[in-house]
Tab-separated table of C-alpha atoms and ligand atoms in Angstrom:
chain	number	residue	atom	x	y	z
L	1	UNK	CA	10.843	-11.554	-8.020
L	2	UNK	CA	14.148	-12.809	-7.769
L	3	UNK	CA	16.356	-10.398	-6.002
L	4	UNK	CA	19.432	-11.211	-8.560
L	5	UNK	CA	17.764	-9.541	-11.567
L	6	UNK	CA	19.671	-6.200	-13.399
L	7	UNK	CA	19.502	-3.448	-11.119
L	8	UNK	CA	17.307	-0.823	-12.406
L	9	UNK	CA	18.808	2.398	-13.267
L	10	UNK	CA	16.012	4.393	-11.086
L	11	UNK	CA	17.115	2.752	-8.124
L	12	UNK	CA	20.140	4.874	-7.192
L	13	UNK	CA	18.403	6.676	-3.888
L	14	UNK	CA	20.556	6.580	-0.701
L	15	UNK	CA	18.669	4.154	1.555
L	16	UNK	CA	19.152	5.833	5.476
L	17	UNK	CA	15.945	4.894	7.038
L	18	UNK	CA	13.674	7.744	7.331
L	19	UNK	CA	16.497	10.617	6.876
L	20	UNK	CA	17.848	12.393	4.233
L	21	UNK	CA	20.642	11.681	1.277
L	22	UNK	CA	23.822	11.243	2.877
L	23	UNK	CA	25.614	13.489	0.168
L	24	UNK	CA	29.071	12.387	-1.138
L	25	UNK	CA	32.331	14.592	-0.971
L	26	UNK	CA	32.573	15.741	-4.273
L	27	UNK	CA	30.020	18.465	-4.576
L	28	UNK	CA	28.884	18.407	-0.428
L	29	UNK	CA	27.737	22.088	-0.106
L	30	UNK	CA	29.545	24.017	2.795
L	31	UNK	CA	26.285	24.396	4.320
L	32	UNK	CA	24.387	21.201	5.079
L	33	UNK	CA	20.702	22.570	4.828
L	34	UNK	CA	18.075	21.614	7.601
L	35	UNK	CA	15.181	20.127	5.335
L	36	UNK	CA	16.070	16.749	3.980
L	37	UNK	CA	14.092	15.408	0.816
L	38	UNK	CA	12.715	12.076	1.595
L	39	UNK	CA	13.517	9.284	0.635
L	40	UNK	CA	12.331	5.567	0.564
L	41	UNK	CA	12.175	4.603	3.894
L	42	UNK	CA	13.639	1.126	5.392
L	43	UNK	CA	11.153	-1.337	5.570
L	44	UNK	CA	9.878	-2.462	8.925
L	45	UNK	CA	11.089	-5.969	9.097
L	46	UNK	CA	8.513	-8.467	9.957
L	47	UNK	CA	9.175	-9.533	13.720
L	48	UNK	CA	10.021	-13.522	13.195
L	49	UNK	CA	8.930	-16.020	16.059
L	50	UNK	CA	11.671	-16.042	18.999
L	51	UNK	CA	13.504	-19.253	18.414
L	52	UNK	CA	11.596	-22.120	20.099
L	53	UNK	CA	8.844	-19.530	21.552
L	54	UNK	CA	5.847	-20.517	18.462
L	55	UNK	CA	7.002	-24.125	17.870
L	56	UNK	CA	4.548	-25.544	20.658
L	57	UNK	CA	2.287	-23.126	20.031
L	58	UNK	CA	1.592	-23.316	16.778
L	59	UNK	CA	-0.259	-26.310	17.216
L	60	UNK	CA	-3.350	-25.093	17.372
L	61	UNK	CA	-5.028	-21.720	17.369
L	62	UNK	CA	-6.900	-19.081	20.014
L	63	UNK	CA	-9.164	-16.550	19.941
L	64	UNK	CA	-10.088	-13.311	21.373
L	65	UNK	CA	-11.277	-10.324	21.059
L	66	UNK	CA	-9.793	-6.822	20.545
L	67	UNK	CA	-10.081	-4.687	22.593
L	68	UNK	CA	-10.113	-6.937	25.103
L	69	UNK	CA	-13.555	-7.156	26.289
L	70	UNK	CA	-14.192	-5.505	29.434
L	71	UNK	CA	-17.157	-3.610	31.155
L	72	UNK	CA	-15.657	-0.538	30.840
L	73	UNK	CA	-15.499	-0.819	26.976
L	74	UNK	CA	-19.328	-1.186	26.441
L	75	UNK	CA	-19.174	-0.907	22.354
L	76	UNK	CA	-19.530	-4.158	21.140
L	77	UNK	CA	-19.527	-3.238	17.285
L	78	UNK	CA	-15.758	-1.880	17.721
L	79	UNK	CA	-14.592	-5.371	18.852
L	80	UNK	CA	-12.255	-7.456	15.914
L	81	UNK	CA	-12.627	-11.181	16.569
L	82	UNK	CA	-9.563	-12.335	16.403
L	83	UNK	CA	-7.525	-16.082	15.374
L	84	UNK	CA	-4.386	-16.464	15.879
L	85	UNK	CA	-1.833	-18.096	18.114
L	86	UNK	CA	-0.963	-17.974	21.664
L	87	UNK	CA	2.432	-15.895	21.301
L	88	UNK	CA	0.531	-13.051	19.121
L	89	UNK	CA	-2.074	-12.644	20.863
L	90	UNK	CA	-0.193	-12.164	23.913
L	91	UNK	CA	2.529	-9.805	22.507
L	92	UNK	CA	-0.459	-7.892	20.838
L	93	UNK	CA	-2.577	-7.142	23.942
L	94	UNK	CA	1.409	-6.291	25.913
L	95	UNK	CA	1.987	-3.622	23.402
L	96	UNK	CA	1.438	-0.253	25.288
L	97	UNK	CA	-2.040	1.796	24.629
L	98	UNK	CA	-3.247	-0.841	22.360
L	99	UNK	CA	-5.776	-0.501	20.500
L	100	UNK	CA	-5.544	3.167	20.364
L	101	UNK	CA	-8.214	5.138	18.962
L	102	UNK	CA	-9.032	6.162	15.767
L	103	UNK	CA	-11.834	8.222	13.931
L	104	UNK	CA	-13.147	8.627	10.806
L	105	UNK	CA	-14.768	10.668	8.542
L	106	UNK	CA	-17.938	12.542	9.821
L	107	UNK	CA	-20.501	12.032	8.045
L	108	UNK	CA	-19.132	9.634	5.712
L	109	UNK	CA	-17.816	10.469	2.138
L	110	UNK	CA	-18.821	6.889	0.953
L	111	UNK	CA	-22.484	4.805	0.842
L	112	UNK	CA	-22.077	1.238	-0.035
L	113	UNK	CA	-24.792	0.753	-2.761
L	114	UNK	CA	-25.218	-2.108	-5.452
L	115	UNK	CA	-23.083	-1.466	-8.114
L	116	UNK	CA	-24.766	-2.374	-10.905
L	117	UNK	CA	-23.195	-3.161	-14.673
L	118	UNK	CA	-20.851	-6.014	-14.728
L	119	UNK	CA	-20.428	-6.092	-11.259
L	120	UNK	CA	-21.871	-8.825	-8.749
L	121	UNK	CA	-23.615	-7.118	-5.648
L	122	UNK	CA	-22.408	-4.377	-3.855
L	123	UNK	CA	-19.332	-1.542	-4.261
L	124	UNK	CA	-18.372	1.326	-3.093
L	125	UNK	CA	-19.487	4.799	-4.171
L	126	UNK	CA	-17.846	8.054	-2.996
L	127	UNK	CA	-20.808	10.760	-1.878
L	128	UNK	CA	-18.277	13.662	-2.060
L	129	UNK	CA	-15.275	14.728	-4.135
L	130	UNK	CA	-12.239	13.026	-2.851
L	131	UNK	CA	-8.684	13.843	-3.172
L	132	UNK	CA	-5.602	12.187	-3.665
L	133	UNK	CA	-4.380	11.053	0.165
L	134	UNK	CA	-7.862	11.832	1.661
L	135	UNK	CA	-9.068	9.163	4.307
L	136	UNK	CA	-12.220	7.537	3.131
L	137	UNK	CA	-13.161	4.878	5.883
L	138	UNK	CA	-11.076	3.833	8.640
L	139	UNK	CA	-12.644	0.556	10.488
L	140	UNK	CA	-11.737	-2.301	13.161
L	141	UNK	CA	-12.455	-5.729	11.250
L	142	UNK	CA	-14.892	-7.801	12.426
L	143	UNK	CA	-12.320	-10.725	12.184
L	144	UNK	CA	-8.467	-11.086	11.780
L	145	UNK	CA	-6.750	-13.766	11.158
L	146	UNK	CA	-3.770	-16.007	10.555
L	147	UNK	CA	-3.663	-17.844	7.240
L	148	UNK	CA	-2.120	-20.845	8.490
L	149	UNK	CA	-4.218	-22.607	10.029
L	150	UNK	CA	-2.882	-25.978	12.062
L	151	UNK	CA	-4.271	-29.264	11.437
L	152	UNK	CA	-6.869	-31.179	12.870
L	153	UNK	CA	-6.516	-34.639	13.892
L	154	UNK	CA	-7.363	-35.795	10.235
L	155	UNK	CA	-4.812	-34.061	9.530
L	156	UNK	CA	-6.915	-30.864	7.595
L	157	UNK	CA	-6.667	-27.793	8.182
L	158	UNK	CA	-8.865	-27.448	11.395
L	159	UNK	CA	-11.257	-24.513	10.102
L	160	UNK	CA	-13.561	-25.974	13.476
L	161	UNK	CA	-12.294	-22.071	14.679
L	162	UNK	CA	-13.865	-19.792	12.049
L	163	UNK	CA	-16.952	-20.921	13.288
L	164	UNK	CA	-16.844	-20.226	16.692
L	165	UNK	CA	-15.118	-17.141	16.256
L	166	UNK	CA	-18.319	-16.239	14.197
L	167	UNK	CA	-21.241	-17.676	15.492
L	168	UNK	CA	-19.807	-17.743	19.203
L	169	UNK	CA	-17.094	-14.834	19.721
L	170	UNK	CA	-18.761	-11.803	17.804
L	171	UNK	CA	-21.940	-10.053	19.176
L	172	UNK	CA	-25.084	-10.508	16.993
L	173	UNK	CA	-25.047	-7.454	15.461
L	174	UNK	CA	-21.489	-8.559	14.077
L	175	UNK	CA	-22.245	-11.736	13.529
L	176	UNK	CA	-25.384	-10.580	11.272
L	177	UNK	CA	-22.402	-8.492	9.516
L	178	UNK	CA	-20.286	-10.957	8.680
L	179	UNK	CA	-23.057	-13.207	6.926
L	180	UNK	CA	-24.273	-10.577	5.409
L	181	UNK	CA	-21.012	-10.165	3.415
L	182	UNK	CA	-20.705	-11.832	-0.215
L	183	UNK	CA	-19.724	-15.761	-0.661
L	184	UNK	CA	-18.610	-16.693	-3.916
L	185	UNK	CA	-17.092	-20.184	-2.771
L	186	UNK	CA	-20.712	-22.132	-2.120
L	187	UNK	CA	-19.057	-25.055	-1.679
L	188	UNK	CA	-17.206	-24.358	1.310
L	189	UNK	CA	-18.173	-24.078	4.974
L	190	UNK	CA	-19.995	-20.555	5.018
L	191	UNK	CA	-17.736	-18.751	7.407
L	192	UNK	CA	-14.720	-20.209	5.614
L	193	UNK	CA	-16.088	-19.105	1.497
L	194	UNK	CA	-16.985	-15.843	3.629
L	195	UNK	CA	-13.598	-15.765	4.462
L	196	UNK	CA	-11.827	-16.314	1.350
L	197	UNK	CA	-14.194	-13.827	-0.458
L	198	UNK	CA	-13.373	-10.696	1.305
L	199	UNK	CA	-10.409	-10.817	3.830
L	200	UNK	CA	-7.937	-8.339	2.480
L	201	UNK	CA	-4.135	-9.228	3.572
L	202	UNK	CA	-3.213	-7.514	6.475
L	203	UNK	CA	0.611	-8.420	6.747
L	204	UNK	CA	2.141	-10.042	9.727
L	205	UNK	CA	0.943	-9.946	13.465
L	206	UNK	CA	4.006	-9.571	16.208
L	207	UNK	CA	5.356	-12.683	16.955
L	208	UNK	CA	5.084	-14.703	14.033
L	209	UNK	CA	6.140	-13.598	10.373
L	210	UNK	CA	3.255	-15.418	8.490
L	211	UNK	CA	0.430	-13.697	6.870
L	212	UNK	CA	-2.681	-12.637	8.147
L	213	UNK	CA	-6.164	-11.103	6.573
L	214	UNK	CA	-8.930	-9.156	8.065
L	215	UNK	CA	-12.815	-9.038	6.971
L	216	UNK	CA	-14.432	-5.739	7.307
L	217	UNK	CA	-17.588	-4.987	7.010
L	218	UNK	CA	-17.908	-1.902	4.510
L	219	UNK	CA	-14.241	-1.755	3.216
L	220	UNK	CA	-14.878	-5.569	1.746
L	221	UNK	CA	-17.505	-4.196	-0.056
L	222	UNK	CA	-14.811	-2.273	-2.466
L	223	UNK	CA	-14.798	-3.669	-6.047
L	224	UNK	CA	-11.044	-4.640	-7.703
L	225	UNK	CA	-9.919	-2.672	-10.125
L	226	UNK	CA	-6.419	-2.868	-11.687
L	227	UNK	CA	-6.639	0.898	-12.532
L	228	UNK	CA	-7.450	1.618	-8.704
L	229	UNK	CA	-8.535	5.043	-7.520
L	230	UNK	CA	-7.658	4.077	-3.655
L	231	UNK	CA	-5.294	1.993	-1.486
L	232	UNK	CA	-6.416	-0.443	1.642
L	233	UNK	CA	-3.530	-0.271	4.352
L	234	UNK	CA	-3.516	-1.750	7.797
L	235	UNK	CA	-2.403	0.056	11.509
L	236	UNK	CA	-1.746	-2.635	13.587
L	237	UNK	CA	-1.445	-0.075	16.608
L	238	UNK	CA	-5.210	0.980	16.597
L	239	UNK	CA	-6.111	-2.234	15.095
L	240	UNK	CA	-7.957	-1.104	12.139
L	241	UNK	CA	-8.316	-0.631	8.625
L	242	UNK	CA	-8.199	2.215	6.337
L	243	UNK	CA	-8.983	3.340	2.523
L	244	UNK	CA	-7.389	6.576	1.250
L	245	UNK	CA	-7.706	8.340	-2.132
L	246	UNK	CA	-4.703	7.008	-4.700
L	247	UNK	CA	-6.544	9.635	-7.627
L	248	UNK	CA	-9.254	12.492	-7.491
L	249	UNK	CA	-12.511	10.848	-7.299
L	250	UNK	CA	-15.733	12.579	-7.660
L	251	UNK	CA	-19.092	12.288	-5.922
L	252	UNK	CA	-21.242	9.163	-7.481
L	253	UNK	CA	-18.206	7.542	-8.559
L	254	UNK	CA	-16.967	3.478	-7.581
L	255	UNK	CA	-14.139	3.217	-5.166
L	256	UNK	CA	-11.484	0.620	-6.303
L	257	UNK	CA	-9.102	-0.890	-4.728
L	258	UNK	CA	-6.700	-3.608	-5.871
L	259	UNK	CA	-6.883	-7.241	-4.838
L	260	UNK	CA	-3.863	-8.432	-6.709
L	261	UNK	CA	-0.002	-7.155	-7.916
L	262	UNK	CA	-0.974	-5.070	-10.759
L	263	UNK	CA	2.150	-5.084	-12.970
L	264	UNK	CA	1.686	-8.831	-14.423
L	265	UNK	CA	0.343	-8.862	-18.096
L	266	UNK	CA	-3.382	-8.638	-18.428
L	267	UNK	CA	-4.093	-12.289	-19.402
L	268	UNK	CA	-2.107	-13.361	-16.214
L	269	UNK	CA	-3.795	-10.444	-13.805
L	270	UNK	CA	-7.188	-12.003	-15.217
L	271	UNK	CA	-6.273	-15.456	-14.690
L	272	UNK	CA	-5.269	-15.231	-11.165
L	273	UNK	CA	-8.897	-12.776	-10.372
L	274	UNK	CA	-10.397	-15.587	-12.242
L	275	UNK	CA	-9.123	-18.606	-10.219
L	276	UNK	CA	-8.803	-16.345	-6.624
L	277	UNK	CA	-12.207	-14.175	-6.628
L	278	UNK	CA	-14.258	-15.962	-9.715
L	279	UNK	CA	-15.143	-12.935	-12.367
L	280	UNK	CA	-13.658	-11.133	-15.320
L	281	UNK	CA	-11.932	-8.026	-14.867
L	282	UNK	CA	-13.129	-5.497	-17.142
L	283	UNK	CA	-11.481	-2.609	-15.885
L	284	UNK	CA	-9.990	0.204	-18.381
L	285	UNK	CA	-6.929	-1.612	-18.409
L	286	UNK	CA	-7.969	-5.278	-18.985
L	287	UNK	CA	-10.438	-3.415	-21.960
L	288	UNK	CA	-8.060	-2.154	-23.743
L	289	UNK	CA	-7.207	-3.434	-27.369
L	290	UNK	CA	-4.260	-3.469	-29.690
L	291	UNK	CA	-1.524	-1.817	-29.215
L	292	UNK	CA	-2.543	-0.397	-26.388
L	293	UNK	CA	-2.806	-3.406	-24.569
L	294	UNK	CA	0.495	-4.019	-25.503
L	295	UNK	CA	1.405	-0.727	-24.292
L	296	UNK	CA	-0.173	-1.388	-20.810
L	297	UNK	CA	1.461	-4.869	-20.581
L	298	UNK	CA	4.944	-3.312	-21.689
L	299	UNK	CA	4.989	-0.736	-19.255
L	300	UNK	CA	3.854	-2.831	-16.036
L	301	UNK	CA	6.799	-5.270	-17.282
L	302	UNK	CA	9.097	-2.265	-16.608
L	303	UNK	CA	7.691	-1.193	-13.684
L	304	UNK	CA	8.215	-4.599	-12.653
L	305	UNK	CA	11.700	-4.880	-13.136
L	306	UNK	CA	12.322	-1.950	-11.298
L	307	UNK	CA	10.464	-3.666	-8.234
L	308	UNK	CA	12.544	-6.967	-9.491
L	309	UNK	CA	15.469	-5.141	-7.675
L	310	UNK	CA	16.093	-5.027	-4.435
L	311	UNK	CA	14.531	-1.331	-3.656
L	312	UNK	CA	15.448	-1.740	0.259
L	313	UNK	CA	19.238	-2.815	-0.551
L	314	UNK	CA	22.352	-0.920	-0.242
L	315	UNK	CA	21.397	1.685	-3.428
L	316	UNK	CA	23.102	4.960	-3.108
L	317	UNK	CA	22.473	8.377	-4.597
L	318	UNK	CA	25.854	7.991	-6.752
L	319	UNK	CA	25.042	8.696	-9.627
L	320	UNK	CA	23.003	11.646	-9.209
L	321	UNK	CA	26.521	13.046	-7.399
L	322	UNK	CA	28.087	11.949	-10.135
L	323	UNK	CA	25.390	14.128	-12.985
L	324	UNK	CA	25.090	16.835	-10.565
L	325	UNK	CA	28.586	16.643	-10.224
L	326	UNK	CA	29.453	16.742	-14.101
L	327	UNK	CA	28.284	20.137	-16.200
L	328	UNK	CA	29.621	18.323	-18.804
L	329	UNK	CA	26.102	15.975	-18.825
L	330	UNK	CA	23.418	17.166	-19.980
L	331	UNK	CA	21.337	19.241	-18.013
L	332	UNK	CA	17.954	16.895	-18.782
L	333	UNK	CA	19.505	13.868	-18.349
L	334	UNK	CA	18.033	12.198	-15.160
L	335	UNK	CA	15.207	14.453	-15.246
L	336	UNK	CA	13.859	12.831	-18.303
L	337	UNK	CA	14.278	9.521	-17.063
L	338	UNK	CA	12.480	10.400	-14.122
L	339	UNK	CA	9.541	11.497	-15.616
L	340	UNK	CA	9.020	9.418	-18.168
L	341	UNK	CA	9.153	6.443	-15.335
L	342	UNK	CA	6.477	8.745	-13.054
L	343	UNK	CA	4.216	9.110	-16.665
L	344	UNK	CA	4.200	5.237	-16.984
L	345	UNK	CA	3.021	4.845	-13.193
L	346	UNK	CA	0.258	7.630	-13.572
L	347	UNK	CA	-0.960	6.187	-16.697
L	348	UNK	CA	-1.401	2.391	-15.592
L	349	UNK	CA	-2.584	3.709	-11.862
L	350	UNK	CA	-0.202	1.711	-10.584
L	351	UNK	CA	1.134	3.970	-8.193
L	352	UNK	CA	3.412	1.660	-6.459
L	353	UNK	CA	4.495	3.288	-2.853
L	354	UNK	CA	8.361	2.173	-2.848
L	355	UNK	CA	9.127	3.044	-6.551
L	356	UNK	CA	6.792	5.931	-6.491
L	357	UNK	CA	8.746	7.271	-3.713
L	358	UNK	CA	12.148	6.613	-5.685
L	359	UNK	CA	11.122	8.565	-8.367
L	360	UNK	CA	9.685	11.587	-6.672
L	361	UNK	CA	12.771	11.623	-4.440
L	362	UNK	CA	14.795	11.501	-7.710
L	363	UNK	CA	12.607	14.148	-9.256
L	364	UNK	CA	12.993	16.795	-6.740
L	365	UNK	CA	16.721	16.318	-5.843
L	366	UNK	CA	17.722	16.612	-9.682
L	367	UNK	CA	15.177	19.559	-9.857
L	368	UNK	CA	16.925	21.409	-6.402
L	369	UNK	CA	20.408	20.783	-8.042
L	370	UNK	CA	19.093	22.528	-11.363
L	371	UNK	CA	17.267	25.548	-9.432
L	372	UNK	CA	13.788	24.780	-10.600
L	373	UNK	CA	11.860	25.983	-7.672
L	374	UNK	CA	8.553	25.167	-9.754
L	375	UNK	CA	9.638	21.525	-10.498
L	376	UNK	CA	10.504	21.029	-6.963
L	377	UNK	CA	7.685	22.195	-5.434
L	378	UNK	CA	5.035	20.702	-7.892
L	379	UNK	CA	6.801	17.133	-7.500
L	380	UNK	CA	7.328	17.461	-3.753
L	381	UNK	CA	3.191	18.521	-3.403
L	382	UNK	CA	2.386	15.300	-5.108
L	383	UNK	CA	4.507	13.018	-3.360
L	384	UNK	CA	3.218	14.705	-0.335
L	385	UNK	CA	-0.173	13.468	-1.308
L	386	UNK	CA	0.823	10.375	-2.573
L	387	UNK	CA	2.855	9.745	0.711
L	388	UNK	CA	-0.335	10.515	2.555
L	389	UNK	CA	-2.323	8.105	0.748
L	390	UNK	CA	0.124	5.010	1.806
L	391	UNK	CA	1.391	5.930	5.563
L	392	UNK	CA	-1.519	8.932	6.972
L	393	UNK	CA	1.413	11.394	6.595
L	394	UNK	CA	2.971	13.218	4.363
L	395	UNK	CA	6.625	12.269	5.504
L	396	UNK	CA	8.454	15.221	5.144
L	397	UNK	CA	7.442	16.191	1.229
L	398	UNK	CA	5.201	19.954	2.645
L	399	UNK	CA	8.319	20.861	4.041
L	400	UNK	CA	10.209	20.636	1.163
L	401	UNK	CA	7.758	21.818	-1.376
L	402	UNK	CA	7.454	24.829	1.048
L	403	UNK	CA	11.509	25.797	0.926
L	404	UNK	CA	12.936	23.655	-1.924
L	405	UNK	CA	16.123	26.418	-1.604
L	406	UNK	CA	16.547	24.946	1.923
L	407	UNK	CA	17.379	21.258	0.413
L	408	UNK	CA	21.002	20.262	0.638
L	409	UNK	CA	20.697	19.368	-2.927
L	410	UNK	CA	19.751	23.248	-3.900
L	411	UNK	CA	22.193	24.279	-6.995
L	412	UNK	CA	24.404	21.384	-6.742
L	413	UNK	CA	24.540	22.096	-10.901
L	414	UNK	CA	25.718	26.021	-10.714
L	415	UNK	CA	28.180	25.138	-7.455
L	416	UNK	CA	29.877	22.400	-9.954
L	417	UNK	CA	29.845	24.411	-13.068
L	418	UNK	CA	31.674	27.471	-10.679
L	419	UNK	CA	34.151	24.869	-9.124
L	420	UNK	CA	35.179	23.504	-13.157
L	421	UNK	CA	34.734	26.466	-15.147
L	422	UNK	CA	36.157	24.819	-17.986
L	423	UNK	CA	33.500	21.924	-18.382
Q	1	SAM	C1	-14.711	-8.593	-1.596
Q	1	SAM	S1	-16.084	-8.830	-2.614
Q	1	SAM	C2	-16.409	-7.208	-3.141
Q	1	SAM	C3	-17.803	-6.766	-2.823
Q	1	SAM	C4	-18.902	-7.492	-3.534
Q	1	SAM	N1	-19.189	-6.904	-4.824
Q	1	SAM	C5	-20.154	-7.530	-2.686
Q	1	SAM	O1	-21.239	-7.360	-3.195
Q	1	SAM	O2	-20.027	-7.747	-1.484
Q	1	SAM	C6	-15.308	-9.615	-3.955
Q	1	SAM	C7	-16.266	-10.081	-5.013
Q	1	SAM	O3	-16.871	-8.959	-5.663
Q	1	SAM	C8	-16.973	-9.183	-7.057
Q	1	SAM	N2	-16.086	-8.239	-7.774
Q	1	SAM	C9	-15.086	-7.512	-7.244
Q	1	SAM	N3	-14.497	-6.753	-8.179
Q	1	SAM	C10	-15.119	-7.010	-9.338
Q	1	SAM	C11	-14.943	-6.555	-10.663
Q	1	SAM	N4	-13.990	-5.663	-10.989
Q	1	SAM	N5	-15.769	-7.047	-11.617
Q	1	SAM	C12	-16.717	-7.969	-11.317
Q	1	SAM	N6	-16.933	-8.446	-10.074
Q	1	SAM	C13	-16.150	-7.969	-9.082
Q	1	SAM	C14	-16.512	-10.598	-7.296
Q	1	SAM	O4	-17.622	-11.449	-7.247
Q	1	SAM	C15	-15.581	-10.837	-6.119
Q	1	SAM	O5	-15.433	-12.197	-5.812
């Protein structure tokens, strides 16, 4: 998306990292209350290569294993093969306490099963009810990756180190894994098609900015959907993977994840599934018909051109000053906005973590001006949720839904109407 489109009239949330709204001088409140509604948080900017430090290195590729192996770690199964080059693996392994630990659910809420229907193989079925935000598998990978890959001396990519990573670097029982896992690209070198089948995009490693994917063994088992019910994130810091709940799912029912961006048009979401993973998405969106396809596509093209805008630039909370500021404006007026953008989200599933976040933040700061204690607290319990879902925390959202009165932005609406009687 080009960052020079229109910017989108949801955008207007005060950007300060992980604090609160700085509020402007027109309606600040004597009293500058402790809890802070959140907003969207800065980006963490992908570390890019120290100038000079990757150029050699990026020649070719090594590999290891994380943790690094060791006697005193005897668990072979928790070890992540890993490709990549020289510089990350070394600033990896120097990062203090890594891997840490992690756990997850015991027993498990999931059972990977064949799936049945229209669907090739294996998916993933929850075995207990499931809420929004609720950890359903955390995992290390059995192999990470860069995407580049260098070239060989014929000048190919040199994909020489997929196999040894597999058939040399991972213990058998891994190994067995990993070629266990589905190949829908025959024609390539098996540890390559497995590849390319299920490694789910992992982001950046520290000390070069390029992407990187990971291959797990139960958590590539999940199904696409474009309607997901759960989101895939990666925690570089304990090195693993993790699916949490994006809706209520109930026991017997598939876990979906995403594979793609959801807000293109169906015919272009089904091409790219087509060309990238080699079936037809029939999921309730791409089945609609009519006008309510048209529906579906028209709303992910808005949602879109909100995330066409720069959501991490300079955006401020002006004009919600400037309503909250006004009694002249309607009391509904940014409200309505707000919701009706939150509606389109929840109905195409496409909870999208930055705008989501806009729109909650927008929700419950318009709400505190107005005095709606309800509003506030019922928006504030779902982004809490929601929040969970995407970073493992709720980010500051059960602190406001406890004590909405306690947000700087509480009665911003009666303070202005008091100060201008005459509006
Ligand atoms: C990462 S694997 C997912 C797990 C796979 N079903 C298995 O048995 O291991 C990706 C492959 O699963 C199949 N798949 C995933 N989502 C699907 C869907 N919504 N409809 C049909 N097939 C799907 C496709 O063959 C796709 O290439």
């Amino acid at each position: 998306m080009s960052s020079g489109m229109r910017r989108g009239f949801l955008l207007s949330t005060t950007h300060t990292g992980r604090g609160g709204p700085a509020l402007g001088s027109r309606v600040t409140p004597k009293k500058i209350a402790e809890i802070k509604i959140p907003c969207h948080p800065e980006n963490q900017p992908e570390e890019a290569p120290a100038k000079g430090e990757t150029t050699d290195d990026m020649t070719h590729l090594v590999l290891t294993v994380v943790p690094p192996s060791s006697p005193l770690l005897p668990d072979p199964d928790m070890y992540s093969a890993l490709i990549s080059f020289k510089t990350q693996k070394e600033k990896l392994l120097a990062i203090p306490g890594f891997p840490t630990s992690f756990t997850t659910p015991s027993p498990p809420v999931y059972r990977v099963q064949r799936a049945g229907g229209r669907f090739q193989g294996l998916g993933m079925f929850a075995t207990q009810e499931v809420h929004i935000g609720d950890l359903i598998v955390r995992e290390r990978a059995l192999l990470i990756t860069t995407q580049y890959v260098p070239p060989g001396p014929d000048g190919r990519p040199n994909i020489h180190a997929f196999d040894v990573a597999v058939h040399q670097q991972m213990s058998a029982p891994r190994r067995a894994m990993y070629l266990a896992l589905s190949n829908i690209f025959p024609e390539l070198p098996q540890t390559l098609g497995i590849l390319n089948t299920n490694s789910l995009y992992i982001g950046a490693l520290p000390g070069y900015n390029g992407a990187c994917g990971g291959v797990f063994n139960d958590i590539s088992r999940i199904n696409h959907s474009c309607r997901p019910n759960a989101v895939f994130w990666w925690d570089l810091q304990s090195f693993s993977g993790q699916i949490r709940a994006l809706a209520p799912i109930r026991p017997g029912e598939q876990i979906f994840i995403t594979y793609i961006d959801m807000w293109p048009t169906r015919t272009v979401r089904q091409a790219t599934l087509l060309k990238k993973y080699r079936f037809r998405c029939a999921c309730g969106a791409c089945t609609l018909t009519g006008a309510y396809a048209q529906y579906s596509d028209l709303r992910r093209a808005f949602i879109a051109m909100q995330l066409g805008d720069d959501l991490d630039g300079s955006t401020t909370d002006a004009d919600l000053l400037a309503w909250a500021g006004n009694p002249a404006l309607p009391d509904t007026m940014l409200v309505n906005a707000a919701e009706l953008w939150l509606n389109w989200l929840l109905g195409e599933r496409e909870m999208e973590e930055r705008l989501s976040r806009v729109v909650f933040s927008r929700l419950c700061k318009a709400y505190a001006a107005l005095e709606d204690e309800e509003a506030v607290k019922k928006y504030a319990r779902q982004a809490a949720a929601y929040e969970t879902a995407w970073t493992g925390s709720d980010g500051g959202w059960l602190a406001v839904a406890a004590a909405p009165q306690e947000t700087a932005w509480w009665g911003l609406r009666r303070k202005a109407r008091e100060s201008n009687p005459s509006s």
